Tab-separated table of C-alpha atoms in Angstrom:
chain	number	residue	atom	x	y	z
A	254	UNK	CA	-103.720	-70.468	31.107
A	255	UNK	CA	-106.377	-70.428	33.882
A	256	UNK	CA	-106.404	-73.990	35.942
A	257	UNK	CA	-110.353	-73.063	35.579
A	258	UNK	CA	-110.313	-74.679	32.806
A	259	UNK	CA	-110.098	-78.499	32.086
A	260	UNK	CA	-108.460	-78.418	28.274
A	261	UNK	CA	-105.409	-75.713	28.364
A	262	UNK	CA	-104.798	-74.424	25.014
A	263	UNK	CA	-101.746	-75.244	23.665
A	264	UNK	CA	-99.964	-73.564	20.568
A	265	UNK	CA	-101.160	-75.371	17.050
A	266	UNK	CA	-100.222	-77.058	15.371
A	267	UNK	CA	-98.225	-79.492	17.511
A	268	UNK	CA	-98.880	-82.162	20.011
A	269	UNK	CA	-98.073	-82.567	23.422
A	270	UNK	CA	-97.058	-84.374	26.775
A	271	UNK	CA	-98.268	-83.652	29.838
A	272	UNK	CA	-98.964	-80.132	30.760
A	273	UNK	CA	-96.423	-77.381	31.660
A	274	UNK	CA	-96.503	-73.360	32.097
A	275	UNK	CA	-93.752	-73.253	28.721
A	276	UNK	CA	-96.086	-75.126	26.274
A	277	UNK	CA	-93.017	-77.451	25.410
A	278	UNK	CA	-94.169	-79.230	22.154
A	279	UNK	CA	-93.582	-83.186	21.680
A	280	UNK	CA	-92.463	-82.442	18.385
A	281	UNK	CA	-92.285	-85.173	15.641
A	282	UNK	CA	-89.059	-86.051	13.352
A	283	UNK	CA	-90.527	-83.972	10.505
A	284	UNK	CA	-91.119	-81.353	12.687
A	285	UNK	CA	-87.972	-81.125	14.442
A	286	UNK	CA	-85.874	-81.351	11.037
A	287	UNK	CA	-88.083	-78.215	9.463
A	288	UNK	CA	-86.458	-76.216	12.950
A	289	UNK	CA	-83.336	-77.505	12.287
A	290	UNK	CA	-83.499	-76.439	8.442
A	291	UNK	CA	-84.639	-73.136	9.603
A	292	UNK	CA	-81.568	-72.905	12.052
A	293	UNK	CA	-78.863	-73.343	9.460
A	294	UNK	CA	-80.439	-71.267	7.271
A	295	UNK	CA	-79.914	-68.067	9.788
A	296	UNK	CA	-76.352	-69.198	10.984
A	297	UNK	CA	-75.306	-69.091	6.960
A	298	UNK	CA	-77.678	-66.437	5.664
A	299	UNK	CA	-79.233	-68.333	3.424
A	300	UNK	CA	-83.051	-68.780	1.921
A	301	UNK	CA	-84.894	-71.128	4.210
A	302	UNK	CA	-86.762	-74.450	3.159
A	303	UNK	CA	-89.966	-71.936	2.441
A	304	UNK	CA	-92.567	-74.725	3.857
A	305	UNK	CA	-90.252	-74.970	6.892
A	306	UNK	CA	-91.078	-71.199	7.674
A	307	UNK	CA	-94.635	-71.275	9.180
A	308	UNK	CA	-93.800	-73.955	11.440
A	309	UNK	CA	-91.252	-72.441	12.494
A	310	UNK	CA	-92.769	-69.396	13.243
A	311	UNK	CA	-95.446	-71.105	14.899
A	312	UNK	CA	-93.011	-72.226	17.402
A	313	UNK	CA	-92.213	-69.039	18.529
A	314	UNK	CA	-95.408	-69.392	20.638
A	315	UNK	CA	-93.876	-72.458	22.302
A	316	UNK	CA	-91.216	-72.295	25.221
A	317	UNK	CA	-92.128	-68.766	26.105
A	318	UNK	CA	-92.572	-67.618	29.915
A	319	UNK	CA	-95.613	-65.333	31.367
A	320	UNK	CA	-94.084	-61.718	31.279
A	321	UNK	CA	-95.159	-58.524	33.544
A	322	UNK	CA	-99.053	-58.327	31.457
A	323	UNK	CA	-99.864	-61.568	31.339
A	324	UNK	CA	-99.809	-64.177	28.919
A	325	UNK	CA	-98.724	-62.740	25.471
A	326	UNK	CA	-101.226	-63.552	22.866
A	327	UNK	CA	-100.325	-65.831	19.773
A	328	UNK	CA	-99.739	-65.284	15.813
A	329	UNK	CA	-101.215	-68.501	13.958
A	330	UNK	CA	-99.097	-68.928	10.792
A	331	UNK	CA	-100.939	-71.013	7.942
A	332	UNK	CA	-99.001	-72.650	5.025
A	333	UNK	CA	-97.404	-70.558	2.762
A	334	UNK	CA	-100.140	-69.796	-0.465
A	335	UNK	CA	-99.048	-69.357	-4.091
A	336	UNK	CA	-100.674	-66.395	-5.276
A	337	UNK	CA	-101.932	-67.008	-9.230
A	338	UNK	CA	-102.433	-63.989	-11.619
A	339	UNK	CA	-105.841	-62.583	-11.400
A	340	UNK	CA	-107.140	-63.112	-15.068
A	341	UNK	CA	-110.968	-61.498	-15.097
A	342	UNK	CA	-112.696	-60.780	-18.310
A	343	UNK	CA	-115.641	-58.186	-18.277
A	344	UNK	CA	-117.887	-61.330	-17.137
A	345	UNK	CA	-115.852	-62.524	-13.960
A	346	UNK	CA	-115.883	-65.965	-15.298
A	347	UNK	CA	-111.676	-66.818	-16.236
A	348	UNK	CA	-110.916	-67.096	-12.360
A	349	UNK	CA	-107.584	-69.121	-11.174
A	350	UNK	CA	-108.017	-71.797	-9.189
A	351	UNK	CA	-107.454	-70.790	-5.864
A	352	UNK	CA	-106.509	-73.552	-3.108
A	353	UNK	CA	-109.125	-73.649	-0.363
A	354	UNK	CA	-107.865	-72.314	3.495
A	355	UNK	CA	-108.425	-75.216	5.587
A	356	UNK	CA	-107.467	-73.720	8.921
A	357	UNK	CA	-106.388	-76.196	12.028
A	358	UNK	CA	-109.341	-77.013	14.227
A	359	UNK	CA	-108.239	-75.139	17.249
A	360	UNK	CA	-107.427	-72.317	15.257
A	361	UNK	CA	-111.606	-71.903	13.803
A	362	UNK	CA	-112.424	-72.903	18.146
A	363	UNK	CA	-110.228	-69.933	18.699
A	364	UNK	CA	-112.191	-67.683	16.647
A	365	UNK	CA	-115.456	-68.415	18.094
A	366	UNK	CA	-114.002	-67.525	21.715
A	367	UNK	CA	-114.200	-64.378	22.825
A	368	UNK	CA	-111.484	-61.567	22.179
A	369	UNK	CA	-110.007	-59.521	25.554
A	370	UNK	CA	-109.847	-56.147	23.759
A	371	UNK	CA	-106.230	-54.622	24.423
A	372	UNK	CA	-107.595	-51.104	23.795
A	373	UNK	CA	-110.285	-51.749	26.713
A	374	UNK	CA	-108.003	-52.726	29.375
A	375	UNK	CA	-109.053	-56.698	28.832
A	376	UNK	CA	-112.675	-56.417	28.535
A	377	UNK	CA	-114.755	-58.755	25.700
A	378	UNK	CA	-115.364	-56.800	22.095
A	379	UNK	CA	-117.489	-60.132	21.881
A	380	UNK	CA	-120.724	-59.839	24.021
A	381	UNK	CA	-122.042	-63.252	23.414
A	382	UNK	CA	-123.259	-64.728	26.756
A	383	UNK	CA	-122.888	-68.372	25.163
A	384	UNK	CA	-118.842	-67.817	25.304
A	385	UNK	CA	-119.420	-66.936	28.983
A	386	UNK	CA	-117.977	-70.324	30.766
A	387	UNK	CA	-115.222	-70.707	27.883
A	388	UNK	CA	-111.665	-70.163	28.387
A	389	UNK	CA	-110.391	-66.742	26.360
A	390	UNK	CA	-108.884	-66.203	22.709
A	391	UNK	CA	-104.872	-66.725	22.592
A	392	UNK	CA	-104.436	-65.665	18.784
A	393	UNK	CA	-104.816	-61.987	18.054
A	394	UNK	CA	-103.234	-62.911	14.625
A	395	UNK	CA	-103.611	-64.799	11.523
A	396	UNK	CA	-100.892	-64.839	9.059
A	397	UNK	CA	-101.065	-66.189	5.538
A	398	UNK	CA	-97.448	-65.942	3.777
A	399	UNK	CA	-97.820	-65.401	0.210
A	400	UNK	CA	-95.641	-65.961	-3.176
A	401	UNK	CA	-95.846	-64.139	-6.193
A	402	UNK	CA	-94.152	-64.814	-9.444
A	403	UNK	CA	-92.293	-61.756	-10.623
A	404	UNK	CA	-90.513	-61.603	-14.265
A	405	UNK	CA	-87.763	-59.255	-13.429
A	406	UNK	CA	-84.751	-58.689	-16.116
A	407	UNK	CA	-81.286	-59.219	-14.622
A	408	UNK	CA	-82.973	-61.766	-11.835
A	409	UNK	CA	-82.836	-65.077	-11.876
A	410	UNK	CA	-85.562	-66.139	-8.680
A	411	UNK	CA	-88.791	-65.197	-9.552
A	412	UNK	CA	-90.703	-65.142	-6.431
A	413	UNK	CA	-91.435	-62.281	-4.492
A	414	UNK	CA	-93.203	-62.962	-0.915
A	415	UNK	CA	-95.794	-60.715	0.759
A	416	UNK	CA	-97.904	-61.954	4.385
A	417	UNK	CA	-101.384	-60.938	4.935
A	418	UNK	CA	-101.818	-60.529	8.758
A	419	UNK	CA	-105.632	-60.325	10.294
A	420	UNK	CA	-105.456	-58.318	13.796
A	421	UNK	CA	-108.604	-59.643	16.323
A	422	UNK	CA	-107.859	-56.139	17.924
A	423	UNK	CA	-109.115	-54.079	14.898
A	424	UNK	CA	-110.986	-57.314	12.838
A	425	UNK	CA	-108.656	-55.736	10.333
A	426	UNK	CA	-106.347	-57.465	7.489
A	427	UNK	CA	-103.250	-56.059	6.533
A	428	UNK	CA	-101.134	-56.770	3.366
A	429	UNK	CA	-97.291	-56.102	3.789
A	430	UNK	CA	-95.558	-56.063	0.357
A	431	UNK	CA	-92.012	-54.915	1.234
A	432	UNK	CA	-91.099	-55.259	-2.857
A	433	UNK	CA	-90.988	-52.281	-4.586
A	434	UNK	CA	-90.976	-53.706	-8.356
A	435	UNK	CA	-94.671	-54.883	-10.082
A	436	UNK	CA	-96.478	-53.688	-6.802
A	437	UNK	CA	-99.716	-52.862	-8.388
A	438	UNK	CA	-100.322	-55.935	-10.334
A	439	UNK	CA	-99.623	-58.243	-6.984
A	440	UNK	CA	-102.444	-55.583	-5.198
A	441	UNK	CA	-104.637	-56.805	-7.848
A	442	UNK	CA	-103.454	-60.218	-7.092
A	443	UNK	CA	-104.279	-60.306	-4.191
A	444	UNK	CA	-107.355	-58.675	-3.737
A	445	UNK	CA	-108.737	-61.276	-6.530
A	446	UNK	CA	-107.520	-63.576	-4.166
A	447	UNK	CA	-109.426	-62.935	-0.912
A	448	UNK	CA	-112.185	-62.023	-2.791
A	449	UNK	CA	-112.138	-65.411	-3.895
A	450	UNK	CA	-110.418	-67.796	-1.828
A	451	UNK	CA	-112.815	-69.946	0.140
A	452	UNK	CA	-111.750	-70.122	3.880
A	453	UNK	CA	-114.359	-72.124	6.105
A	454	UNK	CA	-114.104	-71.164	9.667
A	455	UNK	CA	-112.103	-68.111	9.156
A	456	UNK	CA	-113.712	-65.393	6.255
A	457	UNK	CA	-117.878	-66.735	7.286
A	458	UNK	CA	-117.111	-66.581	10.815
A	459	UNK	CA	-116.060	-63.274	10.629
A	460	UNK	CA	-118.854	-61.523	8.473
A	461	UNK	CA	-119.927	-61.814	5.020
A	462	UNK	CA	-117.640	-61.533	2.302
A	463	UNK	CA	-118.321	-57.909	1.579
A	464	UNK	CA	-117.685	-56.954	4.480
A	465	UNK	CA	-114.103	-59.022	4.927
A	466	UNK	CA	-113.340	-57.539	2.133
A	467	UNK	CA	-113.919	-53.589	3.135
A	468	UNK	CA	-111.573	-54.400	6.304
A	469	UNK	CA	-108.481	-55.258	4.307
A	470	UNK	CA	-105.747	-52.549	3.649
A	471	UNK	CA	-102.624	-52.864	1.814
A	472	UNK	CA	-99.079	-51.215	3.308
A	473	UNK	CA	-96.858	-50.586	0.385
A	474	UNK	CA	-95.362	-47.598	1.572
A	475	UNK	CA	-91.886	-49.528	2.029
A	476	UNK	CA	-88.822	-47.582	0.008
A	477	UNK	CA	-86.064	-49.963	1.747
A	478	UNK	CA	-85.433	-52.117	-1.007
A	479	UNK	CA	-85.362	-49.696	-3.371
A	480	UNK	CA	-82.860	-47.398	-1.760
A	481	UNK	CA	-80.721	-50.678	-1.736
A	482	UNK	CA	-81.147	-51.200	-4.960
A	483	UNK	CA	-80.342	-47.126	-5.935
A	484	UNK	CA	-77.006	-47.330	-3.538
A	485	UNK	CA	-76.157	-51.047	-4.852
A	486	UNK	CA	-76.694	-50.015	-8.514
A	487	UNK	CA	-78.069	-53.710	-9.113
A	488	UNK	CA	-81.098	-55.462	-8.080
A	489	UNK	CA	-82.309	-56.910	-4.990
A	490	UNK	CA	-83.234	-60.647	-5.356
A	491	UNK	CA	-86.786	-60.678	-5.301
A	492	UNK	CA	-87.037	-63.962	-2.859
A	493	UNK	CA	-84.892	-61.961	-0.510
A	494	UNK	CA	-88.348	-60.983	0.762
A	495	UNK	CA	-89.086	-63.900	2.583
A	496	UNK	CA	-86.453	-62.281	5.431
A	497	UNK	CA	-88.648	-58.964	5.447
A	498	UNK	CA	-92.169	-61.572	5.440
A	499	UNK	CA	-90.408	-62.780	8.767
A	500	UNK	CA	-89.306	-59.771	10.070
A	501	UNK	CA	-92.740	-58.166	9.802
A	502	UNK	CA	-94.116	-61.546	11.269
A	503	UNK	CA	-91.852	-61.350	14.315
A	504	UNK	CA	-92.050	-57.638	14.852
A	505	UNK	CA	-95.519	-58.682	15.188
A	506	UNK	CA	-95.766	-61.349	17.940
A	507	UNK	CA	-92.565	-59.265	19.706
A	508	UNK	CA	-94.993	-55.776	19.970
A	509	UNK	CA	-98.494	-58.313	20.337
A	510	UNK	CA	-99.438	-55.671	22.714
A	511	UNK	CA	-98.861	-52.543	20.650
A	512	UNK	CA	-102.559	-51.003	19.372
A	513	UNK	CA	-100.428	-49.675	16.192
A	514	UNK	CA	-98.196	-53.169	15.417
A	515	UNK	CA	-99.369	-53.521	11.810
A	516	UNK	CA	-96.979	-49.889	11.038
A	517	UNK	CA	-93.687	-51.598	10.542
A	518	UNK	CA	-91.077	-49.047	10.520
A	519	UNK	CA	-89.450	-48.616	7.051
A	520	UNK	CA	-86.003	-49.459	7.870
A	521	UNK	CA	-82.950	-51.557	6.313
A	522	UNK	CA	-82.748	-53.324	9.912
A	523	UNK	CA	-86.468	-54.926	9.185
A	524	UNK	CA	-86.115	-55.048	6.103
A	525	UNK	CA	-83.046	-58.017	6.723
A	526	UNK	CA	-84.097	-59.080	10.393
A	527	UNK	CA	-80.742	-57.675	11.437
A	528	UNK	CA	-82.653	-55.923	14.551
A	529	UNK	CA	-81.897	-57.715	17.504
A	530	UNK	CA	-85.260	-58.649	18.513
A	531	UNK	CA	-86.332	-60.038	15.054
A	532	UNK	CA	-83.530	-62.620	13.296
A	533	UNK	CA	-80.969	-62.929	16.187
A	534	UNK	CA	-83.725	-63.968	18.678
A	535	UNK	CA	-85.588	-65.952	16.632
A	536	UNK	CA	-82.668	-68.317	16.286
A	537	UNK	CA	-81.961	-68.368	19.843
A	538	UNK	CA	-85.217	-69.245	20.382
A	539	UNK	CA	-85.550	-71.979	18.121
A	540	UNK	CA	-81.932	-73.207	19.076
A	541	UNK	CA	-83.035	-73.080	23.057
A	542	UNK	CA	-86.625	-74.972	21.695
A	543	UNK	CA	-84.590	-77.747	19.987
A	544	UNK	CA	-82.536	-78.719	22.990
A	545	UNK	CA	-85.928	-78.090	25.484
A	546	UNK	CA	-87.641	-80.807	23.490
A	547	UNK	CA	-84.513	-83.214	23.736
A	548	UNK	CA	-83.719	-83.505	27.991
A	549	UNK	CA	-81.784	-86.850	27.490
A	550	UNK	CA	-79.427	-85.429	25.527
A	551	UNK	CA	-76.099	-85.974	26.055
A	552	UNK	CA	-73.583	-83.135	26.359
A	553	UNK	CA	-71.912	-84.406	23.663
A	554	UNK	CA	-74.729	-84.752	21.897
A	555	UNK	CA	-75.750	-81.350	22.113
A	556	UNK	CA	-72.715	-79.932	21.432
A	557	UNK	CA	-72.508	-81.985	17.949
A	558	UNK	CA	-75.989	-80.753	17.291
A	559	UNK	CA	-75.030	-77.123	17.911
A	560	UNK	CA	-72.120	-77.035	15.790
A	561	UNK	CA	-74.415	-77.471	12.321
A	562	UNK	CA	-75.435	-73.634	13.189
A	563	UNK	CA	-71.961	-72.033	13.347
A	564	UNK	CA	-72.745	-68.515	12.675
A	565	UNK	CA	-70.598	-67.123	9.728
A	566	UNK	CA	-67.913	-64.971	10.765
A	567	UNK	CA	-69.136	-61.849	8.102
A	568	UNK	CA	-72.642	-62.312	10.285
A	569	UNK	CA	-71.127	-60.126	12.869
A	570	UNK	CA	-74.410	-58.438	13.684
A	571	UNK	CA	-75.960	-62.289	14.045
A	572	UNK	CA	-73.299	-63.419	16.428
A	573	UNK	CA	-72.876	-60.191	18.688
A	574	UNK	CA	-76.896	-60.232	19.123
A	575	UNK	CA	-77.864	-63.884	19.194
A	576	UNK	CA	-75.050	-64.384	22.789
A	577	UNK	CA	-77.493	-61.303	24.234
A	578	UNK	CA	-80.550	-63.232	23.786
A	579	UNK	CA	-78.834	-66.607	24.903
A	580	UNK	CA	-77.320	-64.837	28.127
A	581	UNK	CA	-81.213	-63.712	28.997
A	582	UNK	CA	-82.859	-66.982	27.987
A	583	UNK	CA	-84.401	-68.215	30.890
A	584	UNK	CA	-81.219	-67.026	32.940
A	585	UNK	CA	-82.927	-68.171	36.514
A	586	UNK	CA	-83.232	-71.875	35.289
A	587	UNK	CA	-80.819	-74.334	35.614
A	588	UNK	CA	-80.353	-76.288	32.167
A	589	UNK	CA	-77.481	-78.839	30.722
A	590	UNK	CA	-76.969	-75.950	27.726
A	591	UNK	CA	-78.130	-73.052	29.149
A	592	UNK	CA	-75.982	-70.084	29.700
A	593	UNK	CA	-76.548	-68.016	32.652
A	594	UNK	CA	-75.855	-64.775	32.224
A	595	UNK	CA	-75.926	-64.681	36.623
A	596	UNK	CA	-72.523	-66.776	37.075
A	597	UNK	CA	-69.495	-65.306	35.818
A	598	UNK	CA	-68.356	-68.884	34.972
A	599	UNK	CA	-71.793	-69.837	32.816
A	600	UNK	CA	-72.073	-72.864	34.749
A	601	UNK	CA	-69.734	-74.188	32.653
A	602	UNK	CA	-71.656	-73.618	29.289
A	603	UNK	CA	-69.944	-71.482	27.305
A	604	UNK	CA	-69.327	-74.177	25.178
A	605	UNK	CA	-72.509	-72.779	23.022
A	606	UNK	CA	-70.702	-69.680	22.309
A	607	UNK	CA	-67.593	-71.714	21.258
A	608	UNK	CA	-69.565	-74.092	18.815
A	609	UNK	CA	-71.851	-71.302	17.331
A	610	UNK	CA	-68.875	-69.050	16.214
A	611	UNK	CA	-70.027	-66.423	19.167
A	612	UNK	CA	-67.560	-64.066	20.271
């Protein structure tokens, strides 16, 4: 961020100490065990703690270096939302209860600054002089992770997850639903629900209602799971969504800079997070942000707190691609863990590949 300006934004929603180019968050006990949960979720292929998974996304805007453009704009992730059953009559008046969005503060300050239009080579799509002396917009997106009850025979989880995603580029909401079963009724769902939904800050600071509403579309073209399903002969759990939520969310904040993100490609590798830039770096990301945060760590310390994500051996794909994005992880710093893919010895740390189960 610009020295210009007095207040650098940091990523929300954590505090920090001191200022530094990698936006190293001083994260608190409850914050650091939601990582952690997140972690050994990956290494065993597992569900996640599901209120673990925004933070953790939102920490994949922490701990990340200026690349050839610039710096890389930010994906806000809000708490995940249970989505009720839209129940209407032919008078509108049997709504749900919907939760109110209460966005963090410097998320609603973010929306009010001005947008650097990627299509226009950087320049404003907001003209207001007022925003002249203030410091840019770092989120392009805002992503609300969803949960749908599902009554499925032959399953015995009965939530299906779905993530809205609103783009600054296009002022544009998109609705992944990667599920293929009882589609139409969670459309309906879910256009109840952000017809609804009150969201100060976000929904009245971007027009009226109507018109929020006319710039929402809805992917569903996603046959992944159901070719699965046809080759499996058996059904797909419907929670196993929440690794296909991710993967879209990642695929998002990896291509920030694409004009076309919000078409995610229809493939089994997204669907799971098996590509190597969705699941694999994302937990050698975290991994390298939990060891960041803790410099006074002993190395035997560390290595104890690296063993709890011992990749499974049938992970192969996991273990093969996480050592690539460990070997590139800041490779021209010096670190107690770090593995430097630049010395044929690793500095002596090749103790990480060791205690994660890394080939």
């Amino acid at each position: 961020m610009s020295s210009s300006f007095p207040f650098p934004i940091k990523p929300v929603p954590f505090m920090y100490l001191g200022d530094n180019d990698r936006n190293l968050p001083d994260l608190s006990d409850d914050e650091f065990c939601d990582l952690v949960a997140v972690l050994k979720a990956l290494a065993r292929s597992s569900y996640p703690r599901l209120e673990a998974v925004p933070l953790a996304l939102n920490a994949y805007n922490c701990n990340q270096g200026t690349d050839d453009d610039g710096e890389r704009p930010w994906a806000y992730f809000y708490p995940i939302t249970m989505i009720p059953p839209a129940r209407l009559d032919e008078k509108n008046d049997l709504l749900p209860n919907y939760p109110e969005i209460e966005l963090d503060f410097e998320v609603c300050q973010d929306l009010k600054r001005r947008w650097r239009s990627i299509r226009y080579g950087g320049d404003d799509n907001n003209n207001n002089q007022s925003m002249e002396f203030s410091p840019p917009a770092r989120y392009r997106f805002l992503c609300f992770i969803h949960k749908h009850r599902i009554d499925r025979k032959n399953t015995l989880q009965k939530g299906v997850h779905t993530i809205s995603i609103w783009d600054r580029e296009w002022d544009e909401l998109i609705w992944h639903d990667t599920y293929h079963v009882d589609r139409i009724s969670r459309r309906k769902d879910i256009r109840e629900f952000w017809r609804h939904v009150k969201a100060p800050g976000f929904i009245d600071e971007v027009d009226s209602r109507e018109h929020f509403m006319s710039r929402i579309r809805y992917r569903t073209v996603y046959h992944i799971c159901e070719q699965i399903e046809e080759t499996l002969r058996g059904p797909v759990p419907p929670r196993h969504t929440i690794y296909a939520v991710m993967s879209t969310a990642l695929f998002h904040m990896n291509n920030a800079r694409d004009l076309q993100v919000s078409i995610v490609p229809d493939r089994l590798e997204l669907f799971g997070g098996q590509h190597k830039g969705l699941l694999p770096r994302f937990f050698a990301h975290l991994l390298c942000l939990c060891l960041d945060v803790r410099p006074g760590w002993s190395r035997a310390r560390q290595k104890r707190f690296v063993l709890q994500f011992r990749i499974l051996e049938r992970l192969q794909w996991m273990r093969l691609r996480t050592r690539e994005y460990l070997e590139l992880h800041d490779s021209d710093r010096d670190g107690e863990y770090r593995v430097d893919a630049k010395k044929k010895d690793g500095g002596g740390r090749q103790w990480m590949y060791e205690a994660l189960n890394i080939p």
